[in-house]
Amino acid sequence: MTTAENPELWAFLTSLRPGEILSETVAAIERFGVFVSLDDGPDHPVFPGVGFITIPELSWRHIDAVSDVVRVGQRVSCEFLQFDDWNGEARLSLRAMQPDPFEVFVEGVTVGQTLRGQVTKVVPFGVFVRVADGIEGLVPLREFAGMPVETAESIPQVGDELAVVVTEIDREWRRVALSPAR
């Protein structure tokens, strides 16, 4: 799409600034994201809305279905990220309007603190433990090496409750390193 094909749309899109908050209505839900009609924007000549929210920008948490977050006709406010000049649409973030659960978690936790959590995954290099809603940390397999283990069943399995100690918080990579509490 070119500027000559729809000058009103291009004028609107280029007037938006990153970080601007836009109000809109969910127009269509697709497997790859959500189209929204912007209150102050023109109609899109091809898509059901001028705004588009990709799946990762819907929520901080893992979602199984887009319909778990939004529904057609729902009113939402989103942050403008950028405009997509290929498709002629505003890229938006619903997630940006929500508190980051990782940042909330690390504000209330310190290295050395003991937490309880549920094992969510056992992998060859360690055990993932959910220590808060949407927050998982890794206990490296080597951390289990000096612990008494009578049988293979003694190694934590998915669903087990485990006491862990926070050994490192990496804000840049959004990771929490854990060790089993002894």
mmCIF file of C-alpha atoms in Angstrom:
data_model
loop_
_atom_site.group_PDB
_atom_site.id
_atom_site.type_symbol
_atom_site.label_atom_id
_atom_site.label_comp_id
_atom_site.label_asym_id
_atom_site.label_seq_id
_atom_site.Cartn_x
_atom_site.Cartn_y
_atom_site.Cartn_z
ATOM 1 C CA MET A 1 0.000 0.000 0.000
ATOM 2 C CA THR A 2 1.315 3.424 -0.879
ATOM 3 C CA THR A 3 0.626 6.878 0.475
ATOM 4 C CA ALA A 4 -1.157 7.765 -2.772
ATOM 5 C CA GLU A 5 -3.635 4.902 -2.308
ATOM 6 C CA ASN A 6 -4.899 6.157 1.041
ATOM 7 C CA PRO A 7 -3.515 9.562 2.070
ATOM 8 C CA GLU A 8 -5.910 9.882 5.065
ATOM 9 C CA LEU A 9 -4.623 6.611 6.535
ATOM 10 C CA TRP A 10 -0.965 7.559 6.011
ATOM 11 C CA ALA A 11 -1.484 11.034 7.504
ATOM 12 C CA PHE A 12 -3.060 9.441 10.576
ATOM 13 C CA LEU A 13 -0.359 6.772 11.003
ATOM 14 C CA THR A 14 2.527 9.196 10.617
ATOM 15 C CA SER A 15 0.959 11.537 13.207
ATOM 16 C CA LEU A 16 1.201 8.857 15.931
ATOM 17 C CA ARG A 17 4.101 8.923 18.381
ATOM 18 C CA PRO A 18 5.641 5.909 20.177
ATOM 19 C CA GLY A 19 4.248 5.649 23.690
ATOM 20 C CA GLU A 20 0.982 7.369 22.782
ATOM 21 C CA ILE A 21 -2.082 5.712 24.352
ATOM 22 C CA LEU A 22 -4.910 4.917 21.944
ATOM 23 C CA SER A 23 -8.464 3.777 22.643
ATOM 24 C CA GLU A 24 -9.968 1.206 20.357
ATOM 25 C CA THR A 25 -12.411 -1.627 19.840
ATOM 26 C CA VAL A 26 -11.334 -5.185 19.035
ATOM 27 C CA ALA A 27 -12.516 -5.730 15.450
ATOM 28 C CA ALA A 28 -11.225 -9.249 14.662
ATOM 29 C CA ILE A 29 -9.244 -12.018 16.307
ATOM 30 C CA GLU A 30 -6.899 -14.038 14.112
ATOM 31 C CA ARG A 31 -4.459 -16.834 15.001
ATOM 32 C CA PHE A 32 -1.551 -14.393 14.502
ATOM 33 C CA GLY A 33 -2.946 -11.410 16.406
ATOM 34 C CA VAL A 34 -5.777 -8.960 16.919
ATOM 35 C CA PHE A 35 -7.077 -6.216 14.617
ATOM 36 C CA VAL A 36 -8.532 -3.153 16.325
ATOM 37 C CA SER A 37 -10.514 -0.161 15.087
ATOM 38 C CA LEU A 38 -9.001 3.005 16.496
ATOM 39 C CA ASP A 39 -11.451 5.591 17.836
ATOM 40 C CA ASP A 40 -9.637 8.502 16.211
ATOM 41 C CA GLY A 41 -8.380 6.677 13.122
ATOM 42 C CA PRO A 42 -9.757 6.103 9.651
ATOM 43 C CA ASP A 43 -10.955 2.722 8.405
ATOM 44 C CA HIS A 44 -8.359 0.438 6.850
ATOM 45 C CA PRO A 45 -9.004 -0.345 3.153
ATOM 46 C CA VAL A 46 -8.108 -4.063 3.545
ATOM 47 C CA PHE A 47 -7.963 -5.153 7.175
ATOM 48 C CA PRO A 48 -10.749 -5.101 9.777
ATOM 49 C CA GLY A 49 -8.907 -2.378 11.693
ATOM 50 C CA VAL A 50 -6.072 0.127 11.438
ATOM 51 C CA GLY A 51 -4.452 -1.152 14.636
ATOM 52 C CA PHE A 52 -2.823 -4.545 15.117
ATOM 53 C CA ILE A 53 -1.644 -6.298 18.287
ATOM 54 C CA THR A 54 0.715 -9.260 17.843
ATOM 55 C CA ILE A 55 0.305 -12.251 20.182
ATOM 56 C CA PRO A 56 3.379 -11.394 22.340
ATOM 57 C CA GLU A 57 2.051 -7.846 22.864
ATOM 58 C CA LEU A 58 -1.289 -9.053 24.280
ATOM 59 C CA SER A 59 -0.061 -10.121 27.722
ATOM 60 C CA TRP A 60 3.019 -10.612 29.880
ATOM 61 C CA ARG A 61 1.872 -14.144 30.607
ATOM 62 C CA HIS A 62 1.763 -17.137 28.302
ATOM 63 C CA ILE A 63 -1.670 -17.429 26.733
ATOM 64 C CA ASP A 64 -3.248 -20.497 25.191
ATOM 65 C CA ALA A 65 -5.826 -18.577 23.144
ATOM 66 C CA VAL A 66 -6.223 -14.926 22.173
ATOM 67 C CA SER A 67 -9.822 -15.155 23.378
ATOM 68 C CA ASP A 68 -8.430 -15.637 26.912
ATOM 69 C CA VAL A 69 -7.307 -11.991 26.763
ATOM 70 C CA VAL A 70 -9.728 -10.109 24.473
ATOM 71 C CA ARG A 71 -12.997 -10.622 22.618
ATOM 72 C CA VAL A 72 -14.462 -8.988 19.509
ATOM 73 C CA GLY A 73 -16.273 -5.774 20.419
ATOM 74 C CA GLN A 74 -14.262 -5.241 23.612
ATOM 75 C CA ARG A 75 -12.970 -1.729 24.312
ATOM 76 C CA VAL A 76 -9.255 -1.576 25.120
ATOM 77 C CA SER A 77 -6.509 1.009 25.502
ATOM 78 C CA CYS A 78 -3.120 0.232 23.996
ATOM 79 C CA GLU A 79 0.259 1.861 23.646
ATOM 80 C CA PHE A 80 1.356 2.771 20.123
ATOM 81 C CA LEU A 81 4.690 1.114 19.302
ATOM 82 C CA GLN A 82 5.288 1.938 15.639
ATOM 83 C CA PHE A 83 3.553 1.959 12.323
ATOM 84 C CA ASP A 84 3.943 -0.801 9.798
ATOM 85 C CA ASP A 85 4.403 0.927 6.466
ATOM 86 C CA TRP A 86 4.125 -2.366 4.554
ATOM 87 C CA ASN A 87 0.599 -3.151 5.779
ATOM 88 C CA GLY A 88 -0.415 0.419 6.638
ATOM 89 C CA GLU A 89 -1.312 -0.302 10.244
ATOM 90 C CA ALA A 90 -0.477 0.873 13.744
ATOM 91 C CA ARG A 91 1.398 -1.745 15.807
ATOM 92 C CA LEU A 92 0.054 -1.654 19.350
ATOM 93 C CA SER A 93 0.721 -3.186 22.752
ATOM 94 C CA LEU A 94 -1.934 -4.160 25.270
ATOM 95 C CA ARG A 95 0.829 -5.665 27.420
ATOM 96 C CA ALA A 96 2.441 -2.241 27.885
ATOM 97 C CA MET A 97 -0.677 -1.113 29.755
ATOM 98 C CA GLN A 98 -0.192 -3.823 32.407
ATOM 99 C CA PRO A 99 2.391 -3.999 35.193
ATOM 100 C CA ASP A 100 5.341 -6.221 34.290
ATOM 101 C CA PRO A 101 4.984 -9.242 36.627
ATOM 102 C CA PHE A 102 8.740 -9.880 36.543
ATOM 103 C CA GLU A 103 9.537 -6.356 37.735
ATOM 104 C CA VAL A 104 6.833 -6.584 40.424
ATOM 105 C CA PHE A 105 8.307 -9.920 41.542
ATOM 106 C CA VAL A 106 11.946 -8.772 41.718
ATOM 107 C CA GLU A 107 10.968 -5.625 43.647
ATOM 108 C CA GLY A 108 9.699 -7.854 46.448
ATOM 109 C CA VAL A 109 12.384 -10.563 46.449
ATOM 110 C CA THR A 110 16.044 -10.574 47.454
ATOM 111 C CA VAL A 111 18.948 -12.889 46.715
ATOM 112 C CA GLY A 112 19.148 -15.403 49.549
ATOM 113 C CA GLN A 113 15.410 -15.417 50.158
ATOM 114 C CA THR A 114 13.687 -18.804 50.486
ATOM 115 C CA LEU A 115 10.508 -19.341 48.451
ATOM 116 C CA ARG A 116 8.184 -22.264 47.859
ATOM 117 C CA GLY A 117 7.128 -23.202 44.376
ATOM 118 C CA GLN A 118 5.837 -25.918 42.135
ATOM 119 C CA VAL A 119 8.026 -27.801 39.666
ATOM 120 C CA THR A 120 6.688 -27.030 36.171
ATOM 121 C CA LYS A 121 9.283 -28.734 33.988
ATOM 122 C CA VAL A 122 12.192 -31.145 34.366
ATOM 123 C CA VAL A 123 14.842 -30.850 31.646
ATOM 124 C CA PRO A 124 18.288 -32.440 31.217
ATOM 125 C CA PHE A 125 20.018 -29.362 32.683
ATOM 126 C CA GLY A 126 17.697 -28.638 35.611
ATOM 127 C CA VAL A 127 14.275 -28.074 37.086
ATOM 128 C CA PHE A 128 11.973 -25.107 36.474
ATOM 129 C CA VAL A 129 10.019 -23.969 39.527
ATOM 130 C CA ARG A 130 7.071 -21.528 39.488
ATOM 131 C CA VAL A 131 7.803 -19.156 42.375
ATOM 132 C CA ALA A 132 5.038 -16.623 41.622
ATOM 133 C CA ASP A 133 2.214 -16.202 39.138
ATOM 134 C CA GLY A 134 3.900 -16.110 35.725
ATOM 135 C CA ILE A 135 7.407 -16.312 37.206
ATOM 136 C CA GLU A 136 9.583 -19.415 36.907
ATOM 137 C CA GLY A 137 13.151 -19.877 38.005
ATOM 138 C CA LEU A 138 15.699 -22.563 37.160
ATOM 139 C CA VAL A 139 17.409 -24.872 39.624
ATOM 140 C CA PRO A 140 20.434 -26.176 37.674
ATOM 141 C CA LEU A 141 20.900 -29.951 37.870
ATOM 142 C CA ARG A 142 24.339 -29.480 39.478
ATOM 143 C CA GLU A 143 22.571 -27.892 42.482
ATOM 144 C CA PHE A 144 21.053 -31.278 43.321
ATOM 145 C CA ALA A 145 24.541 -32.946 43.355
ATOM 146 C CA GLY A 146 25.383 -32.999 47.099
ATOM 147 C CA MET A 147 21.830 -33.702 48.216
ATOM 148 C CA PRO A 148 20.925 -37.108 49.619
ATOM 149 C CA VAL A 149 19.033 -39.048 46.965
ATOM 150 C CA GLU A 150 18.017 -42.557 47.880
ATOM 151 C CA THR A 151 16.053 -43.321 44.713
ATOM 152 C CA ALA A 152 15.340 -41.792 41.319
ATOM 153 C CA GLU A 153 11.878 -40.896 42.669
ATOM 154 C CA SER A 154 13.573 -38.509 45.130
ATOM 155 C CA ILE A 155 14.507 -36.146 42.287
ATOM 156 C CA PRO A 156 11.804 -33.440 41.939
ATOM 157 C CA GLN A 157 9.125 -34.178 39.367
ATOM 158 C CA VAL A 158 6.557 -31.964 37.649
ATOM 159 C CA GLY A 159 3.920 -30.973 40.178
ATOM 160 C CA ASP A 160 6.153 -31.392 43.247
ATOM 161 C CA GLU A 161 6.312 -28.537 45.758
ATOM 162 C CA LEU A 162 9.886 -27.441 46.378
ATOM 163 C CA ALA A 163 11.552 -24.981 48.766
ATOM 164 C CA VAL A 164 14.141 -22.968 46.866
ATOM 165 C CA VAL A 165 16.575 -20.158 47.560
ATOM 166 C CA VAL A 166 16.970 -17.233 45.130
ATOM 167 C CA THR A 167 20.648 -17.227 44.097
ATOM 168 C CA GLU A 168 20.565 -14.639 41.313
ATOM 169 C CA ILE A 169 18.177 -12.176 39.686
ATOM 170 C CA ASP A 170 19.047 -11.107 36.141
ATOM 171 C CA ARG A 171 16.783 -8.206 35.132
ATOM 172 C CA GLU A 172 18.319 -7.847 31.677
ATOM 173 C CA TRP A 173 17.611 -11.458 30.669
ATOM 174 C CA ARG A 174 14.531 -11.692 32.940
ATOM 175 C CA ARG A 175 15.842 -14.783 34.723
ATOM 176 C CA VAL A 176 15.741 -16.035 38.286
ATOM 177 C CA ALA A 177 18.359 -18.594 39.340
ATOM 178 C CA LEU A 178 17.425 -20.895 42.213
ATOM 179 C CA SER A 179 18.985 -23.500 44.444
ATOM 180 C CA PRO A 180 17.190 -26.134 46.495
ATOM 181 C CA ALA A 181 16.731 -25.041 50.113
ATOM 182 C CA ARG A 182 18.745 -27.307 52.358
#
